[in-house]
Coordinates of C-alpha atoms in Angstrom, one line a residue:
X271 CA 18.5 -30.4 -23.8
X272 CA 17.8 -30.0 -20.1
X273 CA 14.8 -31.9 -17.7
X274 CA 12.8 -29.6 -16.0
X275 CA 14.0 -28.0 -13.1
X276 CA 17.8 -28.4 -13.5
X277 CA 19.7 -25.9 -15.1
X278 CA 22.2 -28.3 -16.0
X279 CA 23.1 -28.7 -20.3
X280 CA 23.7 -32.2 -19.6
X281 CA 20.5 -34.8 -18.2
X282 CA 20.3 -38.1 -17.8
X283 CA 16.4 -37.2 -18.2
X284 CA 14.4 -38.6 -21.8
X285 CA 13.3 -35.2 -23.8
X286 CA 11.9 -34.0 -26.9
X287 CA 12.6 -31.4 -29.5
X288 CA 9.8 -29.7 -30.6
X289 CA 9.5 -31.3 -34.0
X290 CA 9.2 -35.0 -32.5
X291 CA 6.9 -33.5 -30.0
X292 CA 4.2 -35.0 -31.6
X293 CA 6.2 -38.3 -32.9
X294 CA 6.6 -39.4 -29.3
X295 CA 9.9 -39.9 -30.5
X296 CA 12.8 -39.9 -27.5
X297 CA 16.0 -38.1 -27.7
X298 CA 19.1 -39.3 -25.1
X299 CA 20.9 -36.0 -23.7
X300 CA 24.8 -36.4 -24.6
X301 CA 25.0 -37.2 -21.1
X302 CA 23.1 -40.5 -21.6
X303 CA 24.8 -41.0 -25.0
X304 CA 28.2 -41.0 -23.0
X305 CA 26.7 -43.2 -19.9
X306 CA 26.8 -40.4 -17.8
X307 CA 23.5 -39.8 -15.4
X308 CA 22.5 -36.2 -14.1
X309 CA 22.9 -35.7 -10.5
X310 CA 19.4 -35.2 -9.6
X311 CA 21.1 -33.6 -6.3
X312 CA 22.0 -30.3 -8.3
X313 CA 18.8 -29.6 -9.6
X314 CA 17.3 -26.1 -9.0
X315 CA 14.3 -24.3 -9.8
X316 CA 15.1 -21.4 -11.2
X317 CA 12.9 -18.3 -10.2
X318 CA 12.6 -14.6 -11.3
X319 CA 11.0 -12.0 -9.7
X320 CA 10.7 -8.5 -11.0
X321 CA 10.3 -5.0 -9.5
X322 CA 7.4 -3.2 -10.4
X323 CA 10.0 -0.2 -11.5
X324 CA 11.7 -2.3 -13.9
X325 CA 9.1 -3.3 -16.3
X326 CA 8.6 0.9 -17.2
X327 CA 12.4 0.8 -18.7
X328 CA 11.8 -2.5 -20.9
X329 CA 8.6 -1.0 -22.3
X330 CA 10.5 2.4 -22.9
X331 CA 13.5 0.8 -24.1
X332 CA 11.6 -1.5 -26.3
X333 CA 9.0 1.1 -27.7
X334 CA 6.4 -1.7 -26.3
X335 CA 3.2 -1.5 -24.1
X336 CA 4.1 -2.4 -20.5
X337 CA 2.2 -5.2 -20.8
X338 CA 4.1 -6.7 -23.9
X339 CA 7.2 -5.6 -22.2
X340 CA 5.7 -8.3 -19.7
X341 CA 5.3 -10.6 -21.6
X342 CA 8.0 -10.4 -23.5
X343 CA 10.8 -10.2 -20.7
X344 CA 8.9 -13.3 -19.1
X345 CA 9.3 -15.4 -22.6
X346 CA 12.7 -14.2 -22.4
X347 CA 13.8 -15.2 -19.4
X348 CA 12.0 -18.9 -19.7
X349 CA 13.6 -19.4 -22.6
X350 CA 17.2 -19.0 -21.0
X351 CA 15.6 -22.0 -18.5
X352 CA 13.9 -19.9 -16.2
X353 CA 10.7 -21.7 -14.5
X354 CA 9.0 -19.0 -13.1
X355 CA 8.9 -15.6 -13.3
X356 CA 6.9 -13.6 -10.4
X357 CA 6.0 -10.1 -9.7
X358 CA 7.0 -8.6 -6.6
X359 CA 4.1 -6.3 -6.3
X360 CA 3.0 -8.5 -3.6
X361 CA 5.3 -8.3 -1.5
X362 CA 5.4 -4.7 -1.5
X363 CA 1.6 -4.6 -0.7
X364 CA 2.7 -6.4 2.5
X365 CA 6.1 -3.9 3.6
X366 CA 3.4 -1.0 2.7
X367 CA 0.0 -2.6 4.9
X368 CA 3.3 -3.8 7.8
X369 CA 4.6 0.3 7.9
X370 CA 1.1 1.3 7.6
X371 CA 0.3 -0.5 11.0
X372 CA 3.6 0.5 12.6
X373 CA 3.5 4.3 12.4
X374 CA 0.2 4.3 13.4
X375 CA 1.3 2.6 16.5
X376 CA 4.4 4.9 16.9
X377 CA 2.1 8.0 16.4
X378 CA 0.1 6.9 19.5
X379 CA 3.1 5.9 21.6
X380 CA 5.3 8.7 20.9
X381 CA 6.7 10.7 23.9
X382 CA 8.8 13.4 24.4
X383 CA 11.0 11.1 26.7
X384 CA 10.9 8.0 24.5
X385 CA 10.2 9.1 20.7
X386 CA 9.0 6.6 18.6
X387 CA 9.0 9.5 15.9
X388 CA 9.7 10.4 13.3
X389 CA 9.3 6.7 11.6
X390 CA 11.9 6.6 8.5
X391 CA 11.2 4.5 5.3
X392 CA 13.0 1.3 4.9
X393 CA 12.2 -0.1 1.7
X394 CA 15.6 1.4 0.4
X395 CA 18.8 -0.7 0.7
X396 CA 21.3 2.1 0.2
X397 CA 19.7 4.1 2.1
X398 CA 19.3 1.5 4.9
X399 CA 22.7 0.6 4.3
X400 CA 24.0 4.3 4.9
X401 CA 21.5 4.3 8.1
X402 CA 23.7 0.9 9.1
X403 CA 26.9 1.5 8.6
X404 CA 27.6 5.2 9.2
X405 CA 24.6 6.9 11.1
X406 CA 23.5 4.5 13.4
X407 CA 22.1 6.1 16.4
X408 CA 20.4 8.4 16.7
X409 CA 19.0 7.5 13.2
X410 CA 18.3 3.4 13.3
X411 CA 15.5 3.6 16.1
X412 CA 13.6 5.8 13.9
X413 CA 13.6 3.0 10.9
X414 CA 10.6 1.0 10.1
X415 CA 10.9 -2.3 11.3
X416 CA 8.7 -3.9 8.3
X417 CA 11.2 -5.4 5.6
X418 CA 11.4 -4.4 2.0
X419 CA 9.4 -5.9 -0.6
X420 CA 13.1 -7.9 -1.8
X421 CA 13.1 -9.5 1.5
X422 CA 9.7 -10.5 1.9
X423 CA 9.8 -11.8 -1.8
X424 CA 12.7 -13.9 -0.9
X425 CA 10.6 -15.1 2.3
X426 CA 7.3 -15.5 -0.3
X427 CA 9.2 -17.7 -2.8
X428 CA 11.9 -19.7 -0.8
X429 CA 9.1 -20.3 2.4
X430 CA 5.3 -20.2 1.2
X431 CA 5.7 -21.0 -3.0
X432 CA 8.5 -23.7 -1.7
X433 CA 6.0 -25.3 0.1
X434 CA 3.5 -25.4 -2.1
X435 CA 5.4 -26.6 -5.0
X436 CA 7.3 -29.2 -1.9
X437 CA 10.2 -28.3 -2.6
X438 CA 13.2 -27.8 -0.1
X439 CA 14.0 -23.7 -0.1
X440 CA 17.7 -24.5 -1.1
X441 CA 15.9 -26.3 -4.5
X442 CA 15.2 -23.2 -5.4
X443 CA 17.2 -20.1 -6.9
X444 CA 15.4 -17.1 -6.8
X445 CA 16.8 -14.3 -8.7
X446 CA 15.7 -10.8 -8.2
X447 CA 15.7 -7.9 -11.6
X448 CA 15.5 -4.1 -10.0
X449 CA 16.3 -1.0 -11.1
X450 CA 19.1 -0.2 -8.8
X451 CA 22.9 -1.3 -7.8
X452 CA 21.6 -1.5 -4.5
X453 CA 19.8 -4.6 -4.6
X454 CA 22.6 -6.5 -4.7
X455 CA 24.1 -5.5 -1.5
X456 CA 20.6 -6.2 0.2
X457 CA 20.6 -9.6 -0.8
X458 CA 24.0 -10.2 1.0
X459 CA 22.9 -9.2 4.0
X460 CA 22.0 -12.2 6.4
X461 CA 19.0 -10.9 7.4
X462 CA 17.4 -11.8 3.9
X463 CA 17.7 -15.8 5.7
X464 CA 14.0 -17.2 5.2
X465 CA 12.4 -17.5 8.5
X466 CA 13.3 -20.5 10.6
X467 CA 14.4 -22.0 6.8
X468 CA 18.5 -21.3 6.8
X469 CA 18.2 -20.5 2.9
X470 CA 19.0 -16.9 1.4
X471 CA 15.5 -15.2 0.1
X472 CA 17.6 -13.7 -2.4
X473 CA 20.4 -15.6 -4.8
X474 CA 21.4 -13.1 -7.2
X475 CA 20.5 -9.8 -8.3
X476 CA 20.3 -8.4 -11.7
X477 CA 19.7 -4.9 -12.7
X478 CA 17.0 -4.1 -15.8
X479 CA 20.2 -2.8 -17.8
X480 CA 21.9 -6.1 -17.2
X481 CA 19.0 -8.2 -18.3
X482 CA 18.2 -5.3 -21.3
X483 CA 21.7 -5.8 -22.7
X484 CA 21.6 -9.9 -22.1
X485 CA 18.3 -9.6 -24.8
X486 CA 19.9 -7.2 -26.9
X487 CA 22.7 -9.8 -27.2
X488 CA 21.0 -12.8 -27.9
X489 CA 20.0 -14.8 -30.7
X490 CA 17.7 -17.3 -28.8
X491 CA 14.3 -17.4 -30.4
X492 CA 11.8 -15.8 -27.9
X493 CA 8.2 -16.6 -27.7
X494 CA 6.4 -14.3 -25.5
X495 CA 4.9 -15.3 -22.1
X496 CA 2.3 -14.1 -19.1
X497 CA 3.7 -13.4 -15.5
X498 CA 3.7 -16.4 -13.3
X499 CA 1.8 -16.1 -9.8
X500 CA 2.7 -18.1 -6.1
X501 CA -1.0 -19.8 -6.3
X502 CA -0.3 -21.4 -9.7
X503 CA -3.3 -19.3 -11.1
X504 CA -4.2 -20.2 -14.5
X505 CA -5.8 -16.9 -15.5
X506 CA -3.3 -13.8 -16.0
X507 CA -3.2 -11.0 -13.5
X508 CA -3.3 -7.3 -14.8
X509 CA 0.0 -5.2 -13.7
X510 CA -0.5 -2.9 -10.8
X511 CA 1.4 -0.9 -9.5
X512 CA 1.4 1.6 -5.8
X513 CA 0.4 5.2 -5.4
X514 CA 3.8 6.6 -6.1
X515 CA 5.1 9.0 -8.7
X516 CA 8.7 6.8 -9.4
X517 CA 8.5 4.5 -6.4
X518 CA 6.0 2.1 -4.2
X519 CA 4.2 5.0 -2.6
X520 CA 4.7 4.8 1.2
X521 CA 3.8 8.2 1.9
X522 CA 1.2 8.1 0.0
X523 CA 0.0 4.7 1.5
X524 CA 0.8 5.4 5.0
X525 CA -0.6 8.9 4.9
X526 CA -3.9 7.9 3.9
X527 CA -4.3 5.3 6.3
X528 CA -2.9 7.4 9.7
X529 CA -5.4 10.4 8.5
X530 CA -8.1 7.5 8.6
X531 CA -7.3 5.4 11.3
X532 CA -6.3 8.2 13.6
X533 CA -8.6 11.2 12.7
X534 CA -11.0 9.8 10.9
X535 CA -10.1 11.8 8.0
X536 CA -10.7 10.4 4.5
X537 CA -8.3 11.9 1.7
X538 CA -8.2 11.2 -1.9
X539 CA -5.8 12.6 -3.7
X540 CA -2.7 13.7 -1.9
X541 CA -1.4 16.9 -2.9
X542 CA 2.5 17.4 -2.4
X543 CA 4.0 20.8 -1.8
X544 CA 7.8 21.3 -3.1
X545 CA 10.2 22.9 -0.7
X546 CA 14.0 23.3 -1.1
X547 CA 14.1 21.4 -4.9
X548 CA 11.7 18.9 -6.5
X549 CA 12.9 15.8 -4.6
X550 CA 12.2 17.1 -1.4
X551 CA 8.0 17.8 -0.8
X552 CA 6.1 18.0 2.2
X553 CA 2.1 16.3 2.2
X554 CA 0.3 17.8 5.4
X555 CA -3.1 17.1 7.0
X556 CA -4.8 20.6 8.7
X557 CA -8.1 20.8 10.0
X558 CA -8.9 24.1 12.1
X559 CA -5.7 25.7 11.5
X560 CA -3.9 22.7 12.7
X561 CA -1.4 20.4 11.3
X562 CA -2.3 16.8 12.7
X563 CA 0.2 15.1 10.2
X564 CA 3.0 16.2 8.7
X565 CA 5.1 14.1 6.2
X566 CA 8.1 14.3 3.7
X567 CA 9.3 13.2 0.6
X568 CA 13.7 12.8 0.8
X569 CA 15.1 11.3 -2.3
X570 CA 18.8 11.7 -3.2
X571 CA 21.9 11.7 -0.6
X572 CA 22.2 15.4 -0.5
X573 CA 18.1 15.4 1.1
X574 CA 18.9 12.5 3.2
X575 CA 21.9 14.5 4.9
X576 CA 19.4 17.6 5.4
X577 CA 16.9 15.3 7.2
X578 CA 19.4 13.3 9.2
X579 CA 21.3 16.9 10.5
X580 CA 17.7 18.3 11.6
X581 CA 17.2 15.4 13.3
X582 CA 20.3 14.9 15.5
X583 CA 19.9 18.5 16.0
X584 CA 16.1 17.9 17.6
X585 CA 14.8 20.1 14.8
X586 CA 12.6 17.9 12.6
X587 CA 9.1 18.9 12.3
X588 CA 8.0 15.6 10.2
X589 CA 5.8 12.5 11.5
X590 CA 6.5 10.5 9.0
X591 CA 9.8 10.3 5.9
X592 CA 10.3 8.7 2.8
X593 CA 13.4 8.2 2.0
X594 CA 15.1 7.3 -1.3
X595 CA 19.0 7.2 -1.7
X596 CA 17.8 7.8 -5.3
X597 CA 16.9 11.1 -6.7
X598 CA 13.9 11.3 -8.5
X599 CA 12.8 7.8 -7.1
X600 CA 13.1 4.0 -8.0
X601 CA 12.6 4.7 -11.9
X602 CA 15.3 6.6 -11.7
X603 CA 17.8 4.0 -10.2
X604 CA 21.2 3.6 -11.7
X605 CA 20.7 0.1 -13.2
X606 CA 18.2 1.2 -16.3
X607 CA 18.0 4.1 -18.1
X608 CA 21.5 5.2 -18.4
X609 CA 23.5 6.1 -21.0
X610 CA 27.0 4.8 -22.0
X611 CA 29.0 7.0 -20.2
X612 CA 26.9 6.3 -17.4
X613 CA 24.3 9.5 -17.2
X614 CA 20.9 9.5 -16.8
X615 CA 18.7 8.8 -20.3
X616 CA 16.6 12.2 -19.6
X617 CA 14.3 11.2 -22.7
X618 CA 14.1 7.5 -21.7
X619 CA 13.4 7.9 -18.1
X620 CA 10.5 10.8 -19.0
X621 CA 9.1 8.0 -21.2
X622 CA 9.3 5.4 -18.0
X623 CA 7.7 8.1 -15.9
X624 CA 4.5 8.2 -18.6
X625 CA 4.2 4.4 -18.5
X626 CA 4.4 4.5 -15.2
X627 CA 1.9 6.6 -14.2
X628 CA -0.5 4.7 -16.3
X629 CA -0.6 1.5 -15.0
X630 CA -3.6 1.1 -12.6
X631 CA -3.2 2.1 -8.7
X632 CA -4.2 -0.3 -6.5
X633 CA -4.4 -0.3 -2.8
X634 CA -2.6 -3.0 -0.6
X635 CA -6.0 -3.4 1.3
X636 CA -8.2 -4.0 -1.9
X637 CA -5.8 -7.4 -2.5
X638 CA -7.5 -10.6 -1.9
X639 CA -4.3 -12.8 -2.5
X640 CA -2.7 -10.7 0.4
X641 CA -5.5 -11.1 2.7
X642 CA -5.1 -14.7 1.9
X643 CA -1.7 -14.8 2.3
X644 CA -2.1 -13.3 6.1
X645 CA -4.2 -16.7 7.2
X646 CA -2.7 -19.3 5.1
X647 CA 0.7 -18.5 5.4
X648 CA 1.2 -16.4 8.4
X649 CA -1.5 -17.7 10.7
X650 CA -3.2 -14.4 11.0
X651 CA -2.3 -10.4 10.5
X652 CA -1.0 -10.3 14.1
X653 CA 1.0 -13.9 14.8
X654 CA 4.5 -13.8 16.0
X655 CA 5.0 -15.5 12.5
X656 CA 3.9 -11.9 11.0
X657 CA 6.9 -10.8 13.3
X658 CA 8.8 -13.1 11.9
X659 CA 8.3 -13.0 8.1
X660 CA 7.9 -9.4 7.9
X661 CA 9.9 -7.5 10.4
X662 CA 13.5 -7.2 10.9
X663 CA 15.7 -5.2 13.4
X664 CA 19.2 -3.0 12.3
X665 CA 22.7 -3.3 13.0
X666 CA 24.4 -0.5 14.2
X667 CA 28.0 0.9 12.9
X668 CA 30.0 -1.4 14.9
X669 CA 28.7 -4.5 13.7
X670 CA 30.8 -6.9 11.2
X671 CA 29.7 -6.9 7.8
X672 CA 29.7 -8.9 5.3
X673 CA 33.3 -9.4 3.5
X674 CA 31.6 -9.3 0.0
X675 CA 29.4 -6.7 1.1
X676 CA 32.9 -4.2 1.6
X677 CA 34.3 -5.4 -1.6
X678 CA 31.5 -4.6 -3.4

């Protein structure tokens, strides 16, 4: 037995089992039985928040609708203790609406002498990571300054839900599930600090396989349960997800917007054009026989090291890049859909893809809770706490890193 909000076996707390519920019946923890009192001290408030590319593999893996996936990873999870489980959709509508607003301003400061362009993605962590640690310049400038939708999770659970809940952010451990390895190196990084608050956004990372093979192995009665949301809504929220074949979209996102906001050009659908292999496509915006945007698609390392030699060359046609150290995008990470020797599940991951693609689009603009978000929590869409919360800045290749970061 266990109060709420401690993750301790042991409480000095009254509780109930299920059967005396209704008997009003109370049962002493062995702690009490012993004399032994819970240190209230320890308790923590344990929090999950899931990828948007993760919940594809549990309904694939499953053979379950995404939304019983849902459901049934959130029951899961709770009943290991967990409090609440979040989606992180959210926070990616912010990193996308943050990069939309800073290309647009690179676009109209860009200068031969100073370029601001192109502007490269930075919602990947090994990718980032790479940028960091072996590129550096001439390569960092060109990286988005708007954090990835694991950092401004961490910042949305540990600052704004801590608050409303009043709690203290170290109360709370906040546990991201992704699709990829990479995760856990981002949330090492010091960066991930919440604003002003001293307490890591991120705790602990778990990959979908990890959490996939912790069901698979367990005997614990599981009753299924909806998503969790940071305004304590009662009603459940229907799973979105971004304009984005296997990821969150920002070049589709971002594309949209610029040809708006700079050209007044309205486009629907985006139609990408496949040059040197399938993970590399170009999206362009013409009008008189001119190109007024031109972006790019770069998933996988060997990609990346094409875009990153055109550019120190001074070669690089491209506004605007998304890069991916993945190829084939998020779904495709390395922490789901693998087989056991540790290849790609080719009929699992098509299945992911299908799932995917069905769950409803929804633009970052359209979301009333993020609008919300920008006054209540962040004083406006323009305050230095916007700044703050959602931009960061990059080290460069001779910076220290973090001891468990070169272990891992």
């Amino acid at each position: 037995m266990k109060c709420e909000h401690c993750t301790r076996k042991e409480c000095s707390k009254k509780t109930k089992t299920d059967d005396q519920e209704n008997a009003s019946v109370d049962v002493p923890s062995p702690a009490q039985e012993n004399g032994e009192k819970c240190d209230t001290s320890e308790h923590k408030v344990l929090a999950v928040s899931l990828c948007p590319q993760s919940l594809p593999y549990f309904a694939a893996k499953f053979s379950l609708s995404v939304t019983d996936a849902s459901r049934r990873l959130c029951g899961f999870l709770k009943s290991l203790g967990v409090h609440y489980v979040f989606d992180t959709t959210i926070a990616a509508d912010f990193s996308i609406l943050e990069s939309q607003k800073e290309f647009v301003r690179r676009f109209r400061q860009h200068n031969e002498e100073e370029p601001a362009l192109p502007m490269l993605t930075s919602a990947c962590p090994g990718w980032v990571r790479y940028a960091e640690r072996v590129l550096g310049h001439p390569v960092t400038p060109h990286l988005c300054t708007a954090k990835s939708p694991q950092q401004i999770m961490g910042s949305l659970v540990k600052d704004y839900f801590a608050r409303r809940q009043n709690l203290s952010p170290d109360k709370i451990f906040h546990v991201i599930v992704a699709p990829c390895y990479d995760k856990k190196l981002e949330a090492l990084q010091e960066d991930v600090l919440t604003a002003s608050r001293g307490s890591r956004g991120t705790d602990c990372v778990l990959t979908s396989g990890e959490v996939a093979q912790m069901m698979e192995q367990s005997d614990v009665s599981v009753r299924e349960a909806a998503l969790d949301t940071l305004f304590g809504d009662v009603k459940e929220e229907e799973l979105r997800r971004h304009d984005g074949a296997g990821s969150d979209g920002y070049l589709a996102h971002i594309f949209r917007h610029a040809a708006k906001e700079l050209f007044n050009e309205d486009v629907g659908e985006v139609t990408y054009r496949a040059l040197r292999n399938k993970d590399f496509q170009e999206v362009t915006l013409e009008k008189s026989g001119e190109v007024l945007l031109r972006f790019a698609a770069a998933y996988g390392f060997r990609n990346i090291q094409n875009v990153v030699l055109k550019l120190k060359k001074g070669k690089f046609p491209y506004h605007f890049v998304e890069v991916l150290a993945c190829a084939g995008g998020c779904l495709n990470g390395r922490g789901q859909a693998q087989t056991a020797d540790g290849r790609t599940d080719k009929a699992l991951l098509q299945k992911m893809k299908g799932i995917y693609a069905d769950i409803p689009v929804q633009l970052p603009e359209a979301s009333t809770h993020v609008q919300e978000l920008y006054q209540e929590w962040l004083d406006g869409t323009d305050s230095p706490r916007v700044q703050e919360a959602l931009h960061t800045a990059y080290q460069g290749p001779g910076q220290p890193a973090d001891s468990r970061d070169i272990k891992w």
